[in-house]
C-alpha cells in the first residue's frame, strides 16, 4: 500500500465505510465515526465536540487568505451536513489587503451558498478599524440569512455569544481582552 494512500486514509473519518485494499492480501477497513475530518490549513481549527470552527489569520489578510478559508469552510459544511459556529480572531493579522468590492462579493456568495441551511453564528474578534469596518459590512450583507455575524472587541463577549469557554477561543499568549 502506498504511503500516499495511507496518508489519505489516515486523514479521513467517515460515518460508515467498509472497503478492501489489495496490499499483498485483502485488508478490510471498517470505520464508524460522527464526521468526516479533513486536512485544515494551520490557521484553522475545528472543534467537533462543540461544533466550532476557529480561524486565526496571522500576518497578511488578503483575498488569497480568505479564499483558502472559504474553501475549507465550504468543504466542512458540505461534508458534515450539520451546522457549526465560527470564530475569527483577527488580532494577529498585521496587514489587511482587502477592498469593499471583494467583501461584498464574498458576503453575497456566503449568503447564497448557505441559504436554506440551519442558523449559525459567526463571531469576529477585531480591534483594527479596517477589519471592524469589513466585518460590519459582512454582517450587514448577511442579515436575513441563516448566518448571524457579530463583531467583538472583547474575547469574553464573543465567547459568551457563542456559548463556548473563553479558554477555547484564547490564542496562546493572548490576554482575555483585546486591547483597544
Coordinates of N, CA and C in Angstrom, one line a residue:
X1 N 0.9 -1.2 0.0 CA 0.0 0.0 0.0 C 0.9 1.2 0.0
X2 N 0.6 2.2 -0.9 CA 1.5 3.4 -1.0 C 1.3 4.3 0.2
X3 N 2.4 5.0 0.6 CA 2.3 5.9 1.7 C 1.3 7.1 1.4
X4 N 1.1 7.4 0.2 CA 0.1 8.5 -0.2 C -1.3 8.0 0.2
X5 N -1.6 6.7 -0.2 CA -2.9 6.2 0.1 C -3.1 6.0 1.6
X6 N -2.1 5.6 2.3 CA -2.2 5.5 3.8 C -2.4 6.9 4.4
X7 N -1.7 7.9 3.9 CA -1.9 9.3 4.4 C -3.4 9.7 4.1
X8 N -3.9 9.5 2.9 CA -5.3 9.9 2.6 C -6.3 9.2 3.5
X9 N -6.0 7.9 3.8 CA -7.0 7.2 4.7 C -6.9 7.7 6.1
X10 N -5.6 8.0 6.6 CA -5.4 8.5 7.9 C -6.1 9.8 8.1
X11 N -6.2 10.6 7.1 CA -6.8 12.0 7.2 C -8.3 12.0 7.1
X12 N -9.0 10.8 6.9 CA -10.4 10.7 6.8 C -11.0 10.0 7.9
X13 N -12.2 10.5 8.4 CA -13.0 9.7 9.3 C -14.4 9.8 8.7
X14 N -15.0 8.6 8.3 CA -16.2 8.6 7.7 C -17.3 8.1 8.6
X15 N -18.6 8.5 8.3 CA -19.7 8.0 9.1 C -19.7 6.4 9.0
X16 N -19.6 5.9 7.9 CA -19.6 4.5 7.7 C -18.8 4.1 6.4
X17 N -17.8 3.3 6.5 CA -17.1 2.9 5.3 C -16.5 1.5 5.5
X18 N -16.6 0.8 4.5 CA -16.0 -0.6 4.5 C -15.6 -0.8 3.1
X19 N -14.3 -1.1 2.9 CA -13.8 -1.4 1.6 C -12.6 -2.3 1.7
X20 N -12.1 -2.9 0.6 CA -11.0 -3.7 0.6 C -9.9 -3.1 -0.2
X21 N -8.6 -3.3 0.3 CA -7.5 -2.8 -0.4 C -6.6 -4.0 -0.6
X22 N -6.0 -4.1 -1.8 CA -5.1 -5.2 -2.1 C -3.7 -4.8 -1.7
X23 N -3.2 -5.3 -0.6 CA -1.9 -4.9 -0.1 C -1.1 -6.2 0.1
X24 N -1.1 -7.1 -0.9 CA -0.4 -8.3 -0.8 C -1.4 -9.3 -0.1
X25 N -2.6 -9.0 -0.1 CA -3.7 -9.8 0.6 C -4.8 -8.8 0.9
X26 N -6.0 -9.2 1.0 CA -7.1 -8.3 1.3 C -7.0 -7.7 2.7
X27 N -7.2 -6.4 2.8 CA -7.3 -5.7 4.1 C -8.6 -5.0 4.1
X28 N -9.4 -5.2 5.1 CA -10.7 -4.6 5.2 C -10.6 -3.5 6.3
X29 N -11.0 -2.3 6.0 CA -11.1 -1.2 7.0 C -12.5 -0.9 7.3
X30 N -12.9 -0.9 8.5 CA -14.2 -0.5 8.9 C -14.1 0.7 9.9
X31 N -14.7 1.8 9.5 CA -14.7 3.0 10.3 C -16.1 3.4 10.6
X32 N -16.4 3.8 11.8 CA -17.7 4.4 12.1 C -17.4 5.6 13.0
X33 N -17.6 6.8 12.5 CA -17.4 8.0 13.3 C -18.5 9.0 12.9
X34 N -18.5 10.0 13.8 CA -19.5 11.0 13.6 C -19.4 11.9 12.4
X35 N -18.1 12.2 12.0 CA -17.9 13.2 10.9 C -16.8 12.9 10.1
X36 N -16.7 13.6 9.0 CA -15.5 13.5 8.1 C -14.5 14.6 8.5
X37 N -13.3 14.2 8.8 CA -12.3 15.2 9.1 C -11.4 15.4 7.8
X38 N -11.0 16.6 7.7 CA -10.1 16.9 6.5 C -8.9 17.6 7.0
X39 N -7.9 17.7 6.1 CA -6.7 18.4 6.5 C -7.0 19.9 6.4
X40 N -6.9 20.6 7.5 CA -7.2 22.0 7.5 C -5.9 22.8 7.5
X41 N -5.9 24.0 6.9 CA -4.8 24.9 7.0 C -4.4 25.1 8.4
X42 N -3.1 25.5 8.7 CA -2.6 25.6 10.1 C -3.3 26.8 10.9
X43 N -3.9 27.7 10.2 CA -4.6 28.8 10.9 C -6.1 28.6 11.1
X44 N -6.5 27.3 10.9 CA -7.9 26.9 11.1 C -8.0 25.7 12.0
X45 N -8.8 25.8 13.0 CA -9.1 24.6 13.8 C -10.6 24.3 13.8
X46 N -10.9 23.0 13.9 CA -12.3 22.6 14.0 C -12.5 21.8 15.3
X47 N -13.4 22.2 16.1 CA -13.7 21.5 17.4 C -15.0 20.8 17.2
X48 N -14.9 19.6 16.8 CA -16.1 18.8 16.5 C -17.0 18.6 17.7
X49 N -16.5 18.5 18.9 CA -17.3 18.3 20.1 C -18.2 19.4 20.4
X50 N -17.8 20.7 20.1 CA -18.7 21.8 20.3 C -19.2 22.5 19.0
X51 N -18.8 21.9 17.9 CA -19.3 22.4 16.6 C -18.8 23.8 16.4
X52 N -17.5 24.0 16.4 CA -16.9 25.4 16.2 C -15.7 25.3 15.4
X53 N -15.7 26.2 14.4 CA -14.5 26.4 13.5 C -13.9 27.7 14.0
X54 N -12.6 27.7 14.2 CA -11.8 28.8 14.6 C -10.8 29.2 13.5
X55 N -10.8 30.4 13.1 CA -9.8 30.9 12.1 C -9.0 32.0 12.8
X56 N -7.7 31.8 12.8 CA -6.8 32.8 13.4 C -5.7 33.3 12.3
X57 N -6.1 34.2 11.5 CA -5.2 34.7 10.5 C -4.0 35.4 11.1
X58 N -2.8 35.1 10.6 CA -1.6 35.7 11.0 C -0.9 36.5 9.8
X59 N -0.4 37.6 10.1 CA 0.3 38.4 9.1 C -0.7 39.1 8.1
X60 N -0.6 38.8 6.8 CA -1.4 39.4 5.8 C -2.7 38.8 5.6
X61 N -3.8 39.5 5.6 CA -5.1 39.1 5.3 C -5.5 39.7 3.9
X62 N -5.5 38.8 2.9 CA -5.8 39.3 1.6 C -6.9 38.3 1.0
X63 N -7.2 38.5 -0.3 CA -8.2 37.7 -1.0 C -7.7 36.2 -1.0
X64 N -6.4 36.0 -1.2 CA -6.0 34.6 -1.3 C -6.2 33.9 0.1
X65 N -5.9 34.6 1.2 CA -6.1 34.0 2.5 C -7.5 33.7 2.8
X66 N -8.4 34.7 2.4 CA -9.8 34.5 2.7 C -10.4 33.4 1.8
X67 N -9.9 33.3 0.5 CA -10.4 32.2 -0.3 C -10.0 30.8 0.2
X68 N -8.8 30.7 0.8 CA -8.3 29.5 1.4 C -9.3 29.1 2.5
X69 N -9.6 30.0 3.4 CA -10.6 29.8 4.5 C -11.9 29.4 3.9
X70 N -12.4 30.1 2.9 CA -13.7 29.9 2.3 C -13.8 28.5 1.8
X71 N -12.7 28.0 1.1 CA -12.7 26.6 0.6 C -12.8 25.6 1.7
X72 N -12.0 25.8 2.8 CA -12.1 24.9 3.9 C -13.5 24.9 4.6
X73 N -14.0 26.1 4.8 CA -15.3 26.3 5.4 C -16.4 25.5 4.6
X74 N -16.4 25.8 3.3 CA -17.5 25.2 2.5 C -17.3 23.7 2.3
X75 N -16.1 23.2 2.3 CA -15.8 21.8 2.3 C -16.4 21.1 3.6
X76 N -16.1 21.8 4.8 CA -16.6 21.2 6.0 C -18.1 21.3 6.0
X77 N -18.7 22.3 5.6 CA -20.2 22.4 5.5 C -20.8 21.3 4.7
X78 N -20.2 21.1 3.6 CA -20.7 20.0 2.6 C -20.5 18.6 3.2
X79 N -19.4 18.4 3.9 CA -19.1 17.0 4.4 C -19.8 16.7 5.7
X80 N -19.9 17.7 6.6 CA -20.5 17.5 7.9 C -22.0 17.4 7.8
X81 N -22.6 18.2 7.0 CA -24.1 18.3 6.8 C -24.8 18.7 8.1
X82 N -24.1 19.3 9.1 CA -24.7 19.8 10.3 C -24.1 21.2 10.6
X83 N -24.9 22.0 11.2 CA -24.4 23.4 11.4 C -23.3 23.5 12.4
X84 N -22.4 24.4 12.3 CA -21.4 24.7 13.3 C -21.1 26.2 13.2
X85 N -20.8 26.8 14.4 CA -20.5 28.2 14.5 C -19.1 28.5 14.1
X86 N -18.8 29.8 14.0 CA -17.5 30.2 13.5 C -16.9 31.3 14.4
X87 N -15.6 31.3 14.6 CA -15.0 32.3 15.4 C -13.7 32.7 14.6
X88 N -13.6 34.0 14.3 CA -12.4 34.6 13.6 C -11.7 35.5 14.6
X89 N -10.5 35.2 14.9 CA -9.6 36.0 15.8 C -8.6 36.8 14.9
X90 N -8.9 38.1 14.6 CA -8.0 38.8 13.7 C -6.9 39.6 14.4
X91 N -6.7 39.4 15.7 CA -5.8 40.2 16.5 C -4.3 40.0 16.0
X92 N -4.0 38.9 15.4 CA -2.6 38.6 15.0 C -2.4 39.0 13.5
X93 N -3.4 39.5 12.9 CA -3.3 40.0 11.5 C -2.5 41.3 11.5
X94 N -1.4 41.4 10.7 CA -0.6 42.6 10.7 C -1.0 43.6 9.6
X95 N -1.6 43.0 8.5 CA -1.9 43.9 7.4 C -3.1 43.3 6.7
X96 N -4.0 44.2 6.2 CA -5.2 43.9 5.6 C -5.2 44.4 4.1
X97 N -5.2 43.5 3.2 CA -5.3 44.0 1.8 C -6.5 43.4 1.1
X98 N -7.7 44.0 1.6 CA -9.0 43.7 1.0 C -9.6 45.0 0.5
X99 N -10.7 44.8 -0.2 CA -11.4 46.0 -0.6 C -12.9 45.8 -0.5
X100 N -13.7 46.8 -0.6 CA -15.1 46.7 -0.4 C -15.7 45.8 -1.4
X101 N -15.3 45.9 -2.7 CA -15.9 45.0 -3.7 C -15.7 43.5 -3.4
X102 N -14.5 43.2 -2.9 CA -14.3 41.8 -2.6 C -15.1 41.3 -1.4
X103 N -15.2 42.2 -0.4 CA -16.0 41.8 0.8 C -17.5 41.7 0.4
X104 N -18.0 42.6 -0.5 CA -19.4 42.5 -0.9 C -19.6 41.2 -1.7
X105 N -18.7 40.8 -2.6 CA -18.8 39.6 -3.3 C -18.8 38.4 -2.4
X106 N -17.8 38.4 -1.5 CA -17.7 37.3 -0.5 C -18.9 37.1 0.3
X107 N -19.5 38.2 0.8 CA -20.6 38.2 1.7 C -21.9 37.7 0.9
X108 N -22.1 38.2 -0.3 CA -23.2 37.7 -1.1 C -23.1 36.3 -1.5
X109 N -21.8 35.8 -1.7 CA -21.6 34.4 -2.0 C -22.0 33.6 -0.8
X110 N -21.5 34.0 0.4 CA -21.9 33.2 1.6 C -23.4 33.2 1.8
X111 N -24.0 34.3 1.6 CA -25.4 34.4 1.8 C -26.2 33.4 0.9
X112 N -25.8 33.4 -0.4 CA -26.4 32.5 -1.3 C -26.0 31.0 -1.1
X113 N -24.8 30.8 -0.9 CA -24.3 29.4 -0.7 C -24.9 28.7 0.5
X114 N -25.1 29.5 1.6 CA -25.6 28.9 2.9 C -27.2 29.1 3.0
X115 N -27.8 29.6 2.0 CA -29.3 29.7 2.1 C -29.9 28.4 2.3
X116 N -31.0 28.3 3.1 CA -31.7 27.1 3.3 C -31.1 26.2 4.4
X117 N -30.0 26.6 5.0 CA -29.3 25.8 6.0 C -29.7 26.3 7.4
X118 N -29.5 25.5 8.4 CA -29.8 26.0 9.8 C -29.0 27.2 10.2
X119 N -29.5 28.0 11.1 CA -28.7 29.2 11.6 C -27.4 28.8 12.2
X120 N -26.4 29.7 12.0 CA -25.1 29.6 12.6 C -24.7 31.0 13.0
X121 N -23.8 31.0 14.0 CA -23.2 32.3 14.5 C -21.8 32.4 14.0
X122 N -21.4 33.6 13.6 CA -20.0 33.9 13.2 C -19.5 35.1 13.9
X123 N -18.7 34.9 14.9 CA -18.1 36.0 15.7 C -16.8 36.4 15.2
X124 N -16.6 37.7 15.0 CA -15.3 38.2 14.6 C -14.7 39.1 15.7
X125 N -13.5 38.7 16.1 CA -12.8 39.5 17.1 C -11.8 40.4 16.4
X126 N -12.0 41.7 16.5 CA -11.2 42.7 15.8 C -11.1 43.9 16.6
X127 N -9.9 44.5 16.5 CA -9.6 45.8 17.1 C -9.1 46.8 16.0
X128 N -8.7 46.3 14.9 CA -8.2 47.1 13.8 C -9.5 47.7 13.1
X129 N -9.5 49.0 12.9 CA -10.7 49.7 12.4 C -11.0 49.2 11.0
X130 N -10.0 48.9 10.1 CA -10.3 48.4 8.8 C -11.0 47.1 8.9
X131 N -10.5 46.2 9.7 CA -11.2 44.9 9.9 C -12.6 45.0 10.5
X132 N -12.7 45.9 11.4 CA -14.1 46.1 12.0 C -15.0 46.6 10.9
X133 N -14.6 47.5 10.1 CA -15.5 48.0 9.0 C -15.9 46.9 8.0
X134 N -14.9 46.1 7.6 CA -15.2 45.0 6.7 C -16.1 44.0 7.4
X135 N -15.9 43.7 8.7 CA -16.7 42.8 9.4 C -18.2 43.3 9.5
X136 N -18.3 44.6 9.8 CA -19.7 45.2 9.8 C -20.4 45.1 8.5
X137 N -19.6 45.3 7.4 CA -20.2 45.2 6.0 C -20.6 43.8 5.8
X138 N -19.8 42.8 6.2 CA -20.2 41.4 6.1 C -21.4 41.1 6.9
X139 N -21.5 41.6 8.1 CA -22.7 41.4 8.9 C -23.9 42.0 8.3
X140 N -23.8 43.2 7.7 CA -24.9 43.9 7.1 C -25.4 43.1 5.9
X141 N -24.5 42.6 5.1 CA -24.9 41.9 3.9 C -25.4 40.5 4.1
X142 N -25.1 39.9 5.3 CA -25.7 38.6 5.6 C -26.9 38.6 6.4
X143 N -27.4 39.9 6.8 CA -28.6 40.0 7.5 C -29.7 39.3 6.8
X144 N -30.6 38.6 7.5 CA -31.7 38.0 6.8 C -31.4 36.6 6.3
X145 N -30.1 36.2 6.5 CA -29.7 34.9 6.1 C -29.5 34.0 7.4
X146 N -29.2 32.7 7.2 CA -29.0 31.9 8.4 C -27.7 32.2 9.1
X147 N -26.8 33.0 8.5 CA -25.5 33.4 9.1 C -25.7 34.7 9.9
X148 N -25.5 34.5 11.2 CA -25.6 35.7 12.1 C -24.2 36.1 12.4
X149 N -23.8 37.3 12.0 CA -22.4 37.8 12.2 C -22.4 38.9 13.2
X150 N -21.5 38.8 14.1 CA -21.3 39.9 15.1 C -19.8 40.2 15.2
X151 N -19.5 41.5 15.4 CA -18.1 41.9 15.6 C -17.9 42.2 17.1
X152 N -16.8 41.7 17.6 CA -16.5 41.9 19.0 C -15.1 42.5 19.2
X153 N -14.9 43.3 20.2 CA -13.6 43.8 20.6 C -13.1 43.2 21.8
X154 N -13.9 42.4 22.5 CA -13.5 41.7 23.7 C -13.8 40.2 23.6
X155 N -12.8 39.4 23.9 CA -12.9 38.0 23.8 C -14.0 37.3 24.6
X156 N -14.2 37.8 25.8 CA -15.2 37.3 26.7 C -16.6 37.5 26.2
X157 N -16.8 38.6 25.5 CA -18.2 38.8 24.9 C -18.4 37.9 23.8
X158 N -17.4 37.6 23.0 CA -17.5 36.7 21.8 C -17.8 35.3 22.4
X159 N -17.1 34.9 23.4 CA -17.2 33.5 24.0 C -18.6 33.4 24.5
X160 N -19.1 34.4 25.2 CA -20.5 34.3 25.8 C -21.5 34.2 24.7
X161 N -21.4 35.0 23.6 CA -22.4 34.9 22.5 C -22.3 33.6 21.8
X162 N -21.2 33.0 21.6 CA -21.0 31.7 21.0 C -21.4 30.6 22.0
X163 N -21.4 30.8 23.3 CA -21.7 29.8 24.3 C -20.6 28.8 24.4
X164 N -19.3 29.3 24.3 CA -18.2 28.4 24.5 C -17.2 28.9 25.6
X165 N -16.4 28.1 26.1 CA -15.4 28.6 27.1 C -14.5 29.6 26.5
X166 N -14.2 30.6 27.3 CA -13.2 31.6 26.8 C -11.9 31.0 26.5
X167 N -11.5 30.1 27.3 CA -10.1 29.4 27.2 C -10.0 28.8 25.8
X168 N -11.1 28.3 25.2 CA -11.0 27.7 23.9 C -10.7 28.7 22.8
X169 N -11.3 29.9 23.0 CA -11.1 31.0 22.0 C -9.7 31.7 22.1
X170 N -9.2 31.6 23.3 CA -8.0 32.4 23.6 C -6.8 31.8 22.9
X171 N -6.1 32.6 22.1 CA -4.9 32.1 21.5 C -3.8 32.0 22.5
X172 N -2.8 31.2 22.3 CA -1.7 31.0 23.2 C -1.0 32.4 23.4
X173 N -0.8 32.8 24.6 CA 0.0 34.0 24.9 C -0.9 35.3 24.8
X174 N -2.2 35.1 24.6 CA -3.1 36.3 24.5 C -3.8 36.6 25.8
X175 N -4.2 37.8 26.0 CA -4.9 38.2 27.2 C -6.4 38.0 27.0
X176 N -7.2 38.0 28.1 CA -8.6 37.8 27.9 C -9.3 38.9 27.1
X177 N -8.8 40.1 27.2 CA -9.5 41.2 26.5 C -8.5 41.7 25.4
X178 N -9.1 42.0 24.3 CA -8.4 42.6 23.2 C -8.1 44.0 23.6
X179 N -6.9 44.5 23.3 CA -6.5 45.9 23.5 C -7.2 46.8 22.5
X180 N -7.8 47.8 23.0 CA -8.5 48.7 22.0 C -7.7 50.0 21.9

